[in-house]
Amino acid sequence: MKFDTSGLESTASVFGTAGRELVDGFAAAAPPAFELPVTKDFDGFQKEAVQMVKPAKGTTTLAFIFKEGVIVAADSRASMGGYISSQSVKKIIEINPYMLGTMAGGAADCQFWHRNLGIKMHEVQLARLPGEVGSGSCSTGLVLTASWLLDLCDICTYIFSLCRLHELANKRRISVTGASKLLANILFSYRGMGLSVGTMIAGWDETGPGLYYVDSEGGRLKGTRFSVGSGSPYAYGVLDSGYRFDMSIEEAGELGRRAIYHATFRDGASGGVASVYYVGANGWTKLSGDDVSELHYKYYPTVSTEASESDQMVEA
Amino acid sequence: MARYDRAITVFSPDGHLFQVEYALEAVRKGNAAVGVRGTDIVVLGVEKKSTAKLQDSRSVKKIVSLDDHVALVCAGLKADARVLVNKARIECQSYRLTVEDPVTVEYITRYIAGLQQKYTQSGGVRPFGLSTLIVGFDPHLGVPALYQTDPSGAFSAWKANATGRNSNSMREFLEKNYKETSGQETVKLAIRALLEVSYFLSSGCTFEFIFHKLPEHA
C-alpha cells in the first residue's frame, strides 16, 4: 500500500469545500473506497458479506472513565463460528508510546495489521517531540473490534498514521476527540460496504480523560462507560453494577478484569486472556493479563464439601 | 533581467523569483499595520487613509476575524486579502469540524502561508500581493501569539512586527522600545508605533485597532 499522505493536506479538502479552481500539486483527497462488486443483487450480496463477518466479531472489550483516568480491558479469543482459531489475540495493541490499539478479528488480519502498523510507525518516527508543549500528555487507547478485511487494517494503520502526522505537524498530540473524529469520518466513508467495526477510543489529553465509541455505521458517541462485542451484555452487567466514579486504580482495574471474566464465562466467543490497561495523565500502563480460566478459580475457588467426607465415613 | 519576470515558475540566474519580489513591492505600498504581543494581550493596529466624503467608512474594515480567537490584518492588495481571508475562514471551520477543536494560531498561519506559497509554484497564477499579521490565543493553553506571513509563503512568529508602508521605521521603533508588557501598555506601544510613521502622512487618517485579551475560561 502506498503510504497516503493526504492527512498532511488541509482538512478542507476532505469535505470537498471551495477553492479548487487552482491546478494544484495536491490531489483532492477523495475518501478511501472499495470498488463496488458487479452483481445482480447488491443488497443480497451486502447481507451475505455482513453475515460472513458476524462470527468473527466474537469478543468482549470494555472501557470506562473514573476519577483517576480510563480503564481499557479486552479478552483475547478469536473464533470462527464454533472453532476457536486463537486464544492469544492481542486486542489491545500498543501503537506508539501514547496510543493504544485494540481489535479482534481474523488472526491473520490481526498479525498483518500489527506488523503493518509497526512498519508504518517506524516510517513516521521522523522526529522526536521537542519538549512538552502541553501540560498533560495524550494517550489514546484505541479499542477496535472485528477488523475484518485487509483494507480495514489499512484504515487502522491510516488513522494511527494520521494521528502521528497531526502530532508532527502541530507539535502537540492529537486530542481524543480529534482521533475519534478522524476514525469516525473514515468509517463513515466505508458505510454500507460491509465493514463491521465497533471501536472505543480512550485516552488522556489536555482536557483530561476522554472516551468515545465509534462504529462502522459512522456513529460516534461520547461517554463514560462502553462495552463492545458479543460478550458485552455480560460485561455491562458486572460493570454497571460495580461502577463508582471514585475508585482507586486497583479497584477500577479489578472491576474491568471481573467484567471481562464474567463475559468470557458466559459468552462462547470470548475467552483466553483478560488484559487490563490503565490510561492516566502520564500515559498508559498494562495493569494485568490473566488467563480467564485461572481467574475462574480465583473468583470461585473449589471447596471440598461435607457430603464427600461423610460418604467416606459410611464406607469405612 | 526582464526575461525572468513573466512566468513566475522560472528562477532567475541569481536565484530570485521576481514575481514574488514585485509582490513584496506591492506590500510596501499598502497601508501601515502593526502587531504587538503582550503577556496577556495581543494588539493589531492599522492606519486607514481618510475615506472619500461619499464613501461609507463603515464598510471599510481592515482588521478581520478568522474565528472567535484569531484576527488578521493585511497590507497590500485588498482584493487578494478578501480571497485569502475567505479561504482561511473556511479552513478554521473545517478544522473545527474534523477535530472538534478550534485552530491554533500557528496552524492557521501555516495554512495561509501554504496557500501563498502554492501560488508561487503554479502555472498561470500570480502570488498574493499581501503580507498578513495574524494574532490570537492558543485555544487550550491561552498563550498569546503573533505571526507574520509574506507573499513568498514564509511565516514566523514575532513579539512585535510591522508591515506595509514605512514598516522599516516602525520595526526600528519597536525594536528600540519593545518590552514585555501587558494590558494597556501593549496597546500604547502599538499606538505609538503607528503614530511614529503616520505623523508624516496626510492629516485625517484614522486608525483601527483590535486587541484580544486572554479569555477568562482559558
Short mmCIF file of C-alpha atoms in Angstrom, two decimals:
data_model
loop_
_atom_site.label_atom_id
_atom_site.label_comp_id
_atom_site.label_asym_id
_atom_site.label_seq_id
_atom_site.Cartn_x
_atom_site.Cartn_y
_atom_site.Cartn_z
CA MET A 1 0.00 0.00 0.00
CA LYS A 2 1.39 3.34 -0.94
CA PHE A 3 1.63 5.49 2.13
CA ASP A 4 -1.13 8.00 1.73
CA THR A 5 -0.06 11.42 2.93
CA SER A 6 -3.36 13.11 2.29
CA GLY A 7 -3.55 13.53 6.03
CA LEU A 8 -0.92 16.22 5.69
CA GLU A 9 -3.13 18.32 3.49
CA SER A 10 -5.66 20.81 4.65
CA THR A 11 -8.66 19.23 6.20
CA ALA A 12 -10.90 21.28 3.93
CA SER A 13 -10.13 19.00 1.04
CA VAL A 14 -11.67 16.04 2.85
CA PHE A 15 -15.05 17.68 2.57
CA GLY A 16 -14.57 18.97 -0.94
CA THR A 17 -15.08 22.59 0.02
CA ALA A 18 -14.43 25.58 -2.18
CA GLY A 19 -11.10 26.68 -3.54
CA ARG A 20 -10.18 24.06 -6.09
CA GLU A 21 -10.01 26.33 -9.11
CA LEU A 22 -6.27 26.33 -8.92
CA VAL A 23 -4.39 23.50 -10.56
CA ASP A 24 -2.53 22.37 -7.52
CA GLY A 25 0.05 19.79 -6.82
CA PHE A 26 -2.06 18.10 -4.17
CA ALA A 27 -4.65 15.71 -5.47
CA ALA A 28 -8.01 16.31 -3.87
CA ALA A 29 -8.13 13.77 -1.09
CA ALA A 30 -11.02 11.57 -2.03
CA PRO A 31 -12.15 9.38 0.84
CA PRO A 32 -10.88 5.80 0.52
CA ALA A 33 -13.42 3.47 -1.01
CA PHE A 34 -13.78 -0.07 -2.25
CA GLU A 35 -14.65 -0.81 -5.80
CA LEU A 36 -18.21 -1.99 -5.69
CA PRO A 37 -18.71 -5.53 -6.99
CA VAL A 38 -20.90 -6.04 -10.00
CA THR A 39 -23.73 -8.37 -9.01
CA LYS A 40 -27.34 -8.72 -9.87
CA ASP A 41 -28.41 -8.45 -6.28
CA PHE A 42 -26.20 -5.97 -4.46
CA ASP A 43 -28.35 -5.86 -1.34
CA GLY A 44 -28.23 -9.63 -1.06
CA PHE A 45 -24.50 -9.56 -1.56
CA GLN A 46 -24.13 -6.98 1.17
CA LYS A 47 -26.23 -9.08 3.52
CA GLU A 48 -24.06 -12.10 2.80
CA ALA A 49 -20.95 -10.09 3.35
CA VAL A 50 -22.17 -8.91 6.73
CA GLN A 51 -23.17 -12.46 7.68
CA MET A 52 -19.68 -13.64 6.87
CA VAL A 53 -18.28 -11.13 9.30
CA LYS A 54 -20.57 -11.87 12.19
CA PRO A 55 -18.88 -14.99 13.55
CA ALA A 56 -15.53 -13.21 13.52
CA LYS A 57 -16.85 -10.49 15.80
CA GLY A 58 -16.81 -12.64 18.89
CA THR A 59 -15.16 -10.54 21.52
CA THR A 60 -15.57 -8.61 24.70
CA THR A 61 -14.00 -5.23 25.12
CA LEU A 62 -14.79 -2.51 27.56
CA ALA A 63 -13.60 0.88 28.69
CA PHE A 64 -14.72 3.30 31.33
CA ILE A 65 -13.69 6.64 32.80
CA PHE A 66 -13.25 7.05 36.52
CA LYS A 67 -11.64 9.54 38.84
CA GLU A 68 -8.04 8.58 38.08
CA GLY A 69 -8.35 8.10 34.33
CA VAL A 70 -9.54 5.41 31.96
CA ILE A 71 -9.53 1.63 32.17
CA VAL A 72 -9.43 -0.37 28.93
CA ALA A 73 -9.90 -4.12 29.03
CA ALA A 74 -10.39 -6.89 26.49
CA ASP A 75 -10.36 -10.66 26.05
CA SER A 76 -8.12 -12.47 23.59
CA ARG A 77 -10.15 -15.10 21.77
CA ALA A 78 -10.62 -15.24 18.02
CA SER A 79 -13.36 -17.58 16.84
CA MET A 80 -14.88 -18.54 13.53
CA GLY A 81 -18.31 -19.94 14.20
CA GLY A 82 -17.68 -22.81 16.62
CA TYR A 83 -13.97 -23.07 16.01
CA ILE A 84 -11.61 -21.21 18.27
CA SER A 85 -8.86 -20.08 15.98
CA SER A 86 -6.74 -18.39 18.62
CA GLN A 87 -6.69 -17.83 22.35
CA SER A 88 -3.94 -15.29 22.27
CA VAL A 89 -5.02 -12.45 20.06
CA LYS A 90 -3.74 -9.10 21.22
CA LYS A 91 -6.80 -6.93 21.09
CA ILE A 92 -5.21 -4.00 22.86
CA ILE A 93 -2.18 -3.10 20.81
CA GLU A 94 0.44 -0.52 21.62
CA ILE A 95 0.80 1.54 18.52
CA ASN A 96 3.27 4.08 19.77
CA PRO A 97 4.23 5.41 23.19
CA TYR A 98 0.97 7.28 23.69
CA MET A 99 -1.56 5.33 21.70
CA LEU A 100 -3.23 2.01 22.27
CA GLY A 101 -4.98 -0.03 19.64
CA THR A 102 -7.34 -2.86 20.41
CA MET A 103 -9.06 -5.17 17.99
CA ALA A 104 -10.45 -8.56 17.31
CA GLY A 105 -10.99 -10.44 14.13
CA GLY A 106 -9.27 -12.88 11.82
CA ALA A 107 -5.94 -13.85 13.34
CA ALA A 108 -4.10 -13.43 10.06
CA ASP A 109 -5.58 -9.97 9.65
CA CYS A 110 -4.54 -9.04 13.14
CA GLN A 111 -0.99 -10.13 12.53
CA PHE A 112 -0.86 -8.31 9.26
CA TRP A 113 -2.21 -5.20 10.86
CA HIS A 114 0.16 -5.39 13.75
CA ARG A 115 3.19 -5.81 11.52
CA ASN A 116 1.94 -3.25 9.07
CA LEU A 117 1.33 -0.79 11.85
CA GLY A 118 4.76 -1.33 13.29
CA ILE A 119 6.33 -0.69 9.91
CA LYS A 120 4.26 2.40 9.36
CA MET A 121 5.11 3.75 12.77
CA HIS A 122 8.76 3.13 12.01
CA GLU A 123 8.38 5.13 8.83
CA VAL A 124 6.81 8.08 10.55
CA GLN A 125 9.15 8.09 13.51
CA LEU A 126 10.88 11.02 11.91
CA ALA A 127 11.28 13.41 14.75
CA ARG A 128 11.04 13.37 18.48
CA LEU A 129 8.67 15.70 20.20
CA PRO A 130 10.76 18.70 21.22
CA GLY A 131 9.90 19.20 24.86
CA GLU A 132 6.36 19.05 26.07
CA VAL A 133 4.05 21.63 24.59
CA GLY A 134 1.05 20.95 26.75
CA SER A 135 0.95 20.20 30.43
CA GLY A 136 -0.76 16.85 30.03
CA SER A 137 0.11 14.01 27.76
CA CYS A 138 -2.22 12.31 25.41
CA SER A 139 -2.53 8.60 25.43
CA THR A 140 -5.12 7.38 23.05
CA GLY A 141 -6.25 3.86 23.64
CA LEU A 142 -7.97 2.55 20.60
CA VAL A 143 -10.23 -0.41 21.14
CA LEU A 144 -11.09 -1.84 17.77
CA THR A 145 -13.21 -4.91 17.45
CA ALA A 146 -13.75 -7.03 14.38
CA SER A 147 -11.16 -5.79 11.93
CA TRP A 148 -12.11 -7.95 9.02
CA LEU A 149 -10.72 -7.07 5.66
CA LEU A 150 -7.10 -6.18 5.00
CA ASP A 151 -8.42 -2.84 3.81
CA LEU A 152 -9.81 -2.28 7.25
CA CYS A 153 -6.34 -2.95 8.61
CA ASP A 154 -5.18 -0.27 6.25
CA ILE A 155 -7.80 2.08 7.66
CA CYS A 156 -6.50 1.49 11.14
CA THR A 157 -2.92 1.97 10.00
CA TYR A 158 -4.03 5.08 8.20
CA ILE A 159 -5.83 6.55 11.18
CA PHE A 160 -2.91 5.95 13.51
CA SER A 161 -0.55 7.43 10.99
CA LEU A 162 -2.88 10.40 10.69
CA CYS A 163 -2.64 10.89 14.42
CA ARG A 164 1.13 10.75 14.28
CA LEU A 165 1.25 13.13 11.33
CA HIS A 166 -1.02 15.51 13.18
CA GLU A 167 1.38 15.41 16.08
CA LEU A 168 4.38 16.06 13.88
CA ALA A 169 2.73 18.91 12.03
CA ASN A 170 1.20 20.64 15.02
CA LYS A 171 3.82 19.83 17.66
CA ARG A 172 1.16 18.63 20.03
CA ARG A 173 -0.63 15.35 20.41
CA ILE A 174 -3.96 14.88 18.79
CA SER A 175 -6.86 15.03 21.21
CA VAL A 176 -9.07 12.03 21.91
CA THR A 177 -11.88 13.98 20.29
CA GLY A 178 -9.81 14.55 17.20
CA ALA A 179 -8.60 10.98 16.82
CA SER A 180 -12.09 9.57 17.27
CA LYS A 181 -13.50 12.08 14.81
CA LEU A 182 -10.91 11.14 12.20
CA LEU A 183 -11.73 7.47 12.60
CA ALA A 184 -15.47 8.12 12.52
CA ASN A 185 -15.14 10.06 9.28
CA ILE A 186 -13.16 7.27 7.66
CA LEU A 187 -15.60 4.60 8.78
CA PHE A 188 -18.46 6.74 7.54
CA SER A 189 -16.91 6.82 4.11
CA TYR A 190 -16.99 2.99 4.13
CA ARG A 191 -20.59 2.96 5.27
CA GLY A 192 -22.74 0.36 3.59
CA MET A 193 -19.76 -1.65 2.36
CA GLY A 194 -19.97 -4.47 4.83
CA LEU A 195 -17.49 -3.43 7.48
CA SER A 196 -18.34 -4.44 11.00
CA VAL A 197 -16.39 -2.37 13.44
CA GLY A 198 -17.10 -1.32 17.00
CA THR A 199 -14.29 0.76 18.38
CA MET A 200 -13.60 2.58 21.54
CA ILE A 201 -11.06 5.34 21.69
CA ALA A 202 -9.86 6.10 25.16
CA GLY A 203 -7.14 8.45 26.23
CA TRP A 204 -5.92 11.32 28.31
CA ASP A 205 -5.30 14.64 26.59
CA GLU A 206 -5.15 18.30 27.51
CA THR A 207 -8.77 18.29 28.57
CA GLY A 208 -8.40 15.23 30.79
CA PRO A 209 -9.66 11.68 30.26
CA GLY A 210 -11.79 11.03 27.18
CA LEU A 211 -13.73 8.06 25.87
CA TYR A 212 -15.53 7.73 22.55
CA TYR A 213 -17.35 4.84 20.91
CA VAL A 214 -17.05 4.74 17.11
CA ASP A 215 -18.67 2.16 14.86
CA SER A 216 -18.76 1.12 11.25
CA GLU A 217 -22.07 2.87 10.68
CA GLY A 218 -20.12 6.06 11.15
CA GLY A 219 -21.70 6.70 14.53
CA ARG A 220 -19.69 8.34 17.26
CA LEU A 221 -20.70 8.68 20.89
CA LYS A 222 -19.00 10.35 23.79
CA GLY A 223 -19.50 8.56 27.06
CA THR A 224 -18.10 7.34 30.33
CA ARG A 225 -18.77 3.59 30.08
CA PHE A 226 -18.80 1.38 27.00
CA SER A 227 -18.55 -2.29 26.21
CA VAL A 228 -18.40 -3.71 22.72
CA GLY A 229 -18.69 -7.23 21.31
CA SER A 230 -20.68 -10.41 21.67
CA GLY A 231 -19.85 -10.61 25.37
CA SER A 232 -20.75 -7.01 26.08
CA PRO A 233 -24.16 -7.64 27.70
CA TYR A 234 -22.49 -9.77 30.34
CA ALA A 235 -19.70 -7.30 30.81
CA TYR A 236 -22.18 -4.44 31.16
CA GLY A 237 -23.97 -6.30 33.92
CA VAL A 238 -20.87 -6.53 36.06
CA LEU A 239 -19.51 -3.16 35.02
CA ASP A 240 -22.66 -1.15 35.63
CA SER A 241 -23.43 -2.70 38.97
CA GLY A 242 -19.90 -2.36 40.30
CA TYR A 243 -19.05 1.07 38.91
CA ARG A 244 -18.28 4.04 41.13
CA PHE A 245 -16.61 7.21 39.92
CA ASP A 246 -14.20 7.47 42.81
CA MET A 247 -12.39 4.19 42.69
CA SER A 248 -8.69 3.68 43.05
CA ILE A 249 -6.70 2.42 40.09
CA GLU A 250 -6.51 -1.09 41.56
CA GLU A 251 -10.24 -1.21 42.23
CA ALA A 252 -11.05 0.01 38.76
CA GLY A 253 -8.66 -2.48 37.18
CA GLU A 254 -10.23 -5.25 39.20
CA LEU A 255 -13.69 -4.18 38.05
CA GLY A 256 -12.59 -4.32 34.43
CA ARG A 257 -10.96 -7.69 34.95
CA ARG A 258 -14.03 -9.12 36.64
CA ALA A 259 -16.32 -7.81 33.93
CA ILE A 260 -14.22 -9.41 31.19
CA TYR A 261 -14.01 -12.66 33.12
CA HIS A 262 -17.78 -12.90 33.53
CA ALA A 263 -18.29 -12.16 29.87
CA THR A 264 -15.85 -14.90 28.87
CA PHE A 265 -17.61 -17.27 31.26
CA ARG A 266 -20.99 -16.90 29.59
CA ASP A 267 -20.07 -15.96 26.02
CA GLY A 268 -18.56 -18.75 23.97
CA ALA A 269 -16.93 -16.37 21.55
CA SER A 270 -14.88 -14.63 24.25
CA GLY A 271 -12.09 -16.13 26.27
CA GLY A 272 -8.36 -16.50 26.56
CA VAL A 273 -6.57 -13.79 28.49
CA ALA A 274 -8.21 -10.80 30.16
CA SER A 275 -5.91 -7.81 29.55
CA VAL A 276 -6.45 -4.64 31.54
CA TYR A 277 -4.80 -1.33 30.72
CA TYR A 278 -4.90 1.94 32.60
CA VAL A 279 -4.60 5.31 30.87
CA GLY A 280 -3.61 8.21 33.06
CA ALA A 281 -2.02 11.62 32.86
CA ASN A 282 1.40 10.08 32.25
CA GLY A 283 0.31 7.64 29.59
CA TRP A 284 -0.89 4.08 29.54
CA THR A 285 0.34 1.11 31.54
CA LYS A 286 -0.68 -2.51 31.37
CA LEU A 287 -2.15 -3.49 34.70
CA SER A 288 -2.60 -7.21 34.15
CA GLY A 289 -3.05 -10.06 31.70
CA ASP A 290 -4.67 -13.04 33.38
CA ASP A 291 -5.85 -16.29 31.87
CA VAL A 292 -9.60 -16.35 32.46
CA SER A 293 -9.64 -19.98 33.49
CA GLU A 294 -7.26 -19.12 36.30
CA LEU A 295 -9.41 -16.12 37.17
CA HIS A 296 -12.31 -18.52 37.45
CA TYR A 297 -10.69 -20.43 40.28
CA LYS A 298 -9.63 -17.19 41.90
CA TYR A 299 -13.18 -15.88 41.99
CA TYR A 300 -14.86 -19.23 42.62
CA PRO A 301 -12.35 -21.46 44.40
CA THR A 302 -13.38 -25.11 44.72
CA VAL A 303 -14.38 -26.00 48.28
CA SER A 304 -14.42 -29.62 49.42
CA THR A 305 -17.97 -30.34 50.60
CA GLU A 306 -19.11 -32.03 53.81
CA ALA A 307 -21.06 -34.65 51.84
CA SER A 308 -17.95 -36.37 50.43
CA GLU A 309 -16.40 -36.64 53.92
CA SER A 310 -19.50 -38.30 55.35
CA ASP A 311 -19.56 -40.69 52.36
CA GLN A 312 -16.07 -41.78 53.24
CA MET A 313 -17.06 -42.45 56.84
CA VAL A 314 -20.01 -44.57 55.75
CA GLU A 315 -17.79 -46.68 53.51
CA ALA A 316 -15.25 -47.17 56.20
CA MET B 1 16.58 40.55 -16.03
CA ALA B 2 13.36 41.42 -17.80
CA ARG B 3 13.24 37.93 -19.26
CA TYR B 4 12.75 36.36 -15.85
CA ASP B 5 9.61 38.00 -14.56
CA ARG B 6 6.97 36.66 -16.92
CA ALA B 7 6.18 33.18 -15.72
CA ILE B 8 6.90 33.02 -12.03
CA THR B 9 7.83 29.39 -12.19
CA VAL B 10 11.14 30.42 -13.67
CA PHE B 11 14.06 31.23 -11.44
CA SER B 12 16.39 33.99 -12.43
CA PRO B 13 20.07 33.07 -12.76
CA ASP B 14 20.87 34.50 -9.37
CA GLY B 15 18.08 32.59 -7.63
CA HIS B 16 15.30 35.16 -7.46
CA LEU B 17 11.63 34.75 -8.08
CA PHE B 18 10.92 38.17 -9.41
CA GLN B 19 7.16 37.98 -9.20
CA VAL B 20 7.43 37.31 -5.51
CA GLU B 21 9.72 40.27 -5.07
CA TYR B 22 7.36 42.50 -7.02
CA ALA B 23 4.58 41.29 -4.79
CA LEU B 24 6.62 42.45 -1.83
CA GLU B 25 6.78 45.83 -3.53
CA ALA B 26 3.01 45.89 -3.64
CA VAL B 27 3.04 45.13 0.08
CA ARG B 28 5.37 48.04 0.72
CA LYS B 29 2.82 50.33 -0.86
CA GLY B 30 0.00 49.05 1.32
CA ASN B 31 -1.26 50.68 4.48
CA ALA B 32 0.87 50.54 7.58
CA ALA B 33 -0.04 47.81 10.02
CA VAL B 34 1.46 46.86 13.36
CA GLY B 35 1.08 43.92 15.70
CA VAL B 36 2.34 43.60 19.27
CA ARG B 37 2.21 40.61 21.59
CA GLY B 38 1.97 41.15 25.33
CA THR B 39 1.86 38.66 28.16
CA ASP B 40 -1.92 38.51 28.28
CA ILE B 41 -2.96 40.52 25.26
CA VAL B 42 -2.36 40.84 21.53
CA VAL B 43 -2.84 44.09 19.64
CA LEU B 44 -3.26 44.76 15.93
CA GLY B 45 -3.33 48.25 14.52
CA VAL B 46 -3.66 49.59 11.00
CA GLU B 47 -3.87 53.08 9.57
CA LYS B 48 -6.83 53.90 7.42
CA LYS B 49 -6.38 56.54 4.81
CA SER B 50 -9.08 59.15 5.08
CA THR B 51 -12.12 57.94 3.24
CA ALA B 52 -13.69 59.90 0.46
CA LYS B 53 -16.58 62.08 1.54
CA LEU B 54 -19.23 59.99 -0.10
CA GLN B 55 -17.77 56.65 0.96
CA ASP B 56 -19.40 54.78 3.77
CA SER B 57 -16.44 54.32 6.06
CA ARG B 58 -18.13 51.55 8.00
CA SER B 59 -17.85 49.25 5.02
CA VAL B 60 -14.07 49.51 5.01
CA LYS B 61 -12.84 47.16 7.69
CA LYS B 62 -9.20 46.24 7.50
CA ILE B 63 -8.92 44.03 10.55
CA VAL B 64 -10.89 40.84 10.12
CA SER B 65 -11.54 37.93 12.41
CA LEU B 66 -10.91 34.42 11.15
CA ASP B 67 -12.56 32.80 14.15
CA ASP B 68 -13.56 33.75 17.67
CA HIS B 69 -9.99 33.75 18.83
CA VAL B 70 -7.93 34.68 15.75
CA ALA B 71 -7.73 38.01 13.94
CA LEU B 72 -5.77 39.15 10.91
CA VAL B 73 -4.69 42.32 9.18
CA CYS B 74 -3.19 42.54 5.69
CA ALA B 75 -1.02 45.05 3.94
CA GLY B 76 -1.16 45.04 0.17
CA LEU B 77 -3.83 44.26 -2.40
CA LYS B 78 -7.17 44.39 -0.68
CA ALA B 79 -8.96 42.16 -3.18
CA ASP B 80 -6.36 39.44 -2.71
CA ALA B 81 -6.90 39.81 1.01
CA ARG B 82 -10.59 39.06 0.67
CA VAL B 83 -9.92 35.82 -1.21
CA LEU B 84 -7.29 34.72 1.28
CA VAL B 85 -9.42 35.56 4.30
CA ASN B 86 -12.39 33.64 2.91
CA LYS B 87 -10.29 30.54 2.40
CA ALA B 88 -8.80 30.88 5.87
CA ARG B 89 -12.23 31.22 7.44
CA ILE B 90 -13.40 28.06 5.71
CA GLU B 91 -10.30 26.26 6.91
CA CYS B 92 -10.95 27.36 10.50
CA GLN B 93 -14.42 25.86 10.39
CA SER B 94 -13.30 22.76 8.56
CA TYR B 95 -10.70 22.17 11.24
CA ARG B 96 -13.35 22.58 13.93
CA LEU B 97 -15.47 20.06 12.08
CA THR B 98 -12.83 17.39 11.68
CA VAL B 99 -11.05 17.69 15.01
CA GLU B 100 -13.75 19.34 17.14
CA ASP B 101 -11.19 21.85 18.30
CA PRO B 102 -10.54 25.50 17.39
CA VAL B 103 -7.45 26.09 15.26
CA THR B 104 -4.25 27.17 16.86
CA VAL B 105 -2.83 30.46 15.59
CA GLU B 106 0.18 28.58 14.29
CA TYR B 107 -1.96 26.17 12.31
CA ILE B 108 -3.99 28.78 10.51
CA THR B 109 -0.86 30.82 9.84
CA ARG B 110 0.75 27.75 8.35
CA TYR B 111 -2.32 27.22 6.21
CA ILE B 112 -2.36 30.80 4.93
CA ALA B 113 1.37 30.70 4.28
CA GLY B 114 0.91 27.40 2.46
CA LEU B 115 -1.73 29.00 0.26
CA GLN B 116 0.53 31.90 -0.52
CA GLN B 117 3.36 29.52 -1.40
CA LYS B 118 1.11 27.42 -3.62
CA TYR B 119 0.51 30.42 -5.81
CA THR B 120 4.24 30.91 -6.28
CA GLN B 121 4.69 27.45 -7.69
CA SER B 122 1.80 27.03 -10.08
CA GLY B 123 1.27 27.88 -13.69
CA GLY B 124 -0.68 30.85 -14.86
CA VAL B 125 -1.21 32.48 -11.50
CA ARG B 126 0.47 35.27 -9.68
CA PRO B 127 1.33 35.42 -5.99
CA PHE B 128 -0.96 37.09 -3.49
CA GLY B 129 0.19 40.66 -3.14
CA LEU B 130 -0.07 40.89 0.59
CA SER B 131 1.61 40.21 3.89
CA THR B 132 -0.51 39.39 6.87
CA LEU B 133 -0.19 39.83 10.60
CA ILE B 134 -2.15 37.19 12.48
CA VAL B 135 -2.86 37.32 16.20
CA GLY B 136 -4.75 35.16 18.59
CA PHE B 137 -4.64 32.92 21.63
CA ASP B 138 -3.95 29.22 21.79
CA PRO B 139 -7.38 27.68 22.48
CA HIS B 140 -6.08 25.32 25.16
CA LEU B 141 -3.00 26.90 26.66
CA GLY B 142 -4.19 30.50 26.43
CA VAL B 143 -0.79 31.64 25.19
CA PRO B 144 -0.88 34.81 23.03
CA ALA B 145 0.69 34.60 19.58
CA LEU B 146 1.61 36.92 16.73
CA TYR B 147 2.65 35.64 13.31
CA GLN B 148 3.54 37.24 10.02
CA THR B 149 3.29 35.77 6.50
CA ASP B 150 4.57 37.23 3.24
CA PRO B 151 3.95 36.63 -0.49
CA SER B 152 6.67 34.01 -0.69
CA GLY B 153 4.81 31.82 1.77
CA ALA B 154 7.31 32.18 4.59
CA PHE B 155 5.98 32.73 8.07
CA SER B 156 7.38 33.23 11.52
CA ALA B 157 6.34 34.19 15.00
CA TRP B 158 7.08 37.64 16.35
CA LYS B 159 6.95 39.56 19.59
CA ALA B 160 6.13 42.70 17.64
CA ASN B 161 6.18 43.45 13.95
CA ALA B 162 5.03 45.88 11.33
CA THR B 163 4.23 45.59 7.66
CA GLY B 164 3.09 47.80 4.82
CA ARG B 165 4.15 51.37 4.31
CA ASN B 166 7.10 52.56 6.40
CA SER B 167 7.34 49.21 8.06
CA ASN B 168 11.09 49.54 8.48
CA SER B 169 10.75 52.68 10.59
CA MET B 170 8.02 51.10 12.66
CA ARG B 171 10.07 47.99 13.19
CA GLU B 172 13.07 50.05 14.27
CA PHE B 173 10.86 51.90 16.72
CA LEU B 174 9.50 48.64 18.07
CA GLU B 175 12.96 47.15 18.41
CA LYS B 176 14.10 50.15 20.41
CA ASN B 177 11.07 50.31 22.64
CA TYR B 178 9.78 46.79 23.00
CA LYS B 179 9.37 45.40 26.49
CA GLU B 180 7.30 42.55 27.80
CA THR B 181 4.11 44.41 28.59
CA SER B 182 0.56 43.58 29.40
CA GLY B 183 -2.83 45.18 29.07
CA GLN B 184 -2.93 48.86 28.25
CA GLU B 185 0.84 49.19 28.00
CA THR B 186 0.86 46.88 24.98
CA VAL B 187 -1.89 48.87 23.32
CA LYS B 188 0.00 52.08 23.92
CA LEU B 189 3.13 50.62 22.34
CA ALA B 190 1.21 49.70 19.20
CA ILE B 191 -0.39 53.13 19.00
CA ARG B 192 2.93 54.87 19.41
CA ALA B 193 4.49 52.74 16.67
CA LEU B 194 1.78 53.74 14.23
CA LEU B 195 1.93 57.39 15.23
CA GLU B 196 5.64 57.29 14.57
CA VAL B 197 5.09 56.89 10.83
CA SER B 198 1.70 58.41 10.23
CA TYR B 199 2.81 61.72 11.63
CA PHE B 200 4.24 62.35 8.21
CA LEU B 201 1.19 61.23 6.32
CA SER B 202 -1.71 63.37 5.28
CA SER B 203 -3.93 64.51 8.07
CA GLY B 204 -7.25 62.91 8.53
CA CYS B 205 -6.15 59.32 8.64
CA THR B 206 -7.65 57.16 11.32
CA PHE B 207 -6.53 54.02 12.99
CA GLU B 208 -8.28 50.80 13.50
CA PHE B 209 -7.32 48.67 16.44
CA ILE B 210 -8.21 45.34 17.79
CA PHE B 211 -6.94 43.78 20.93
CA HIS B 212 -7.64 40.36 22.25
CA LYS B 213 -7.35 39.75 25.90
CA LEU B 214 -6.77 36.37 27.38
CA PRO B 215 -10.17 34.73 27.62
CA GLU B 216 -11.19 34.01 31.20
CA HIS B 217 -12.08 30.39 30.66
CA ALA B 218 -8.61 29.51 29.34
#
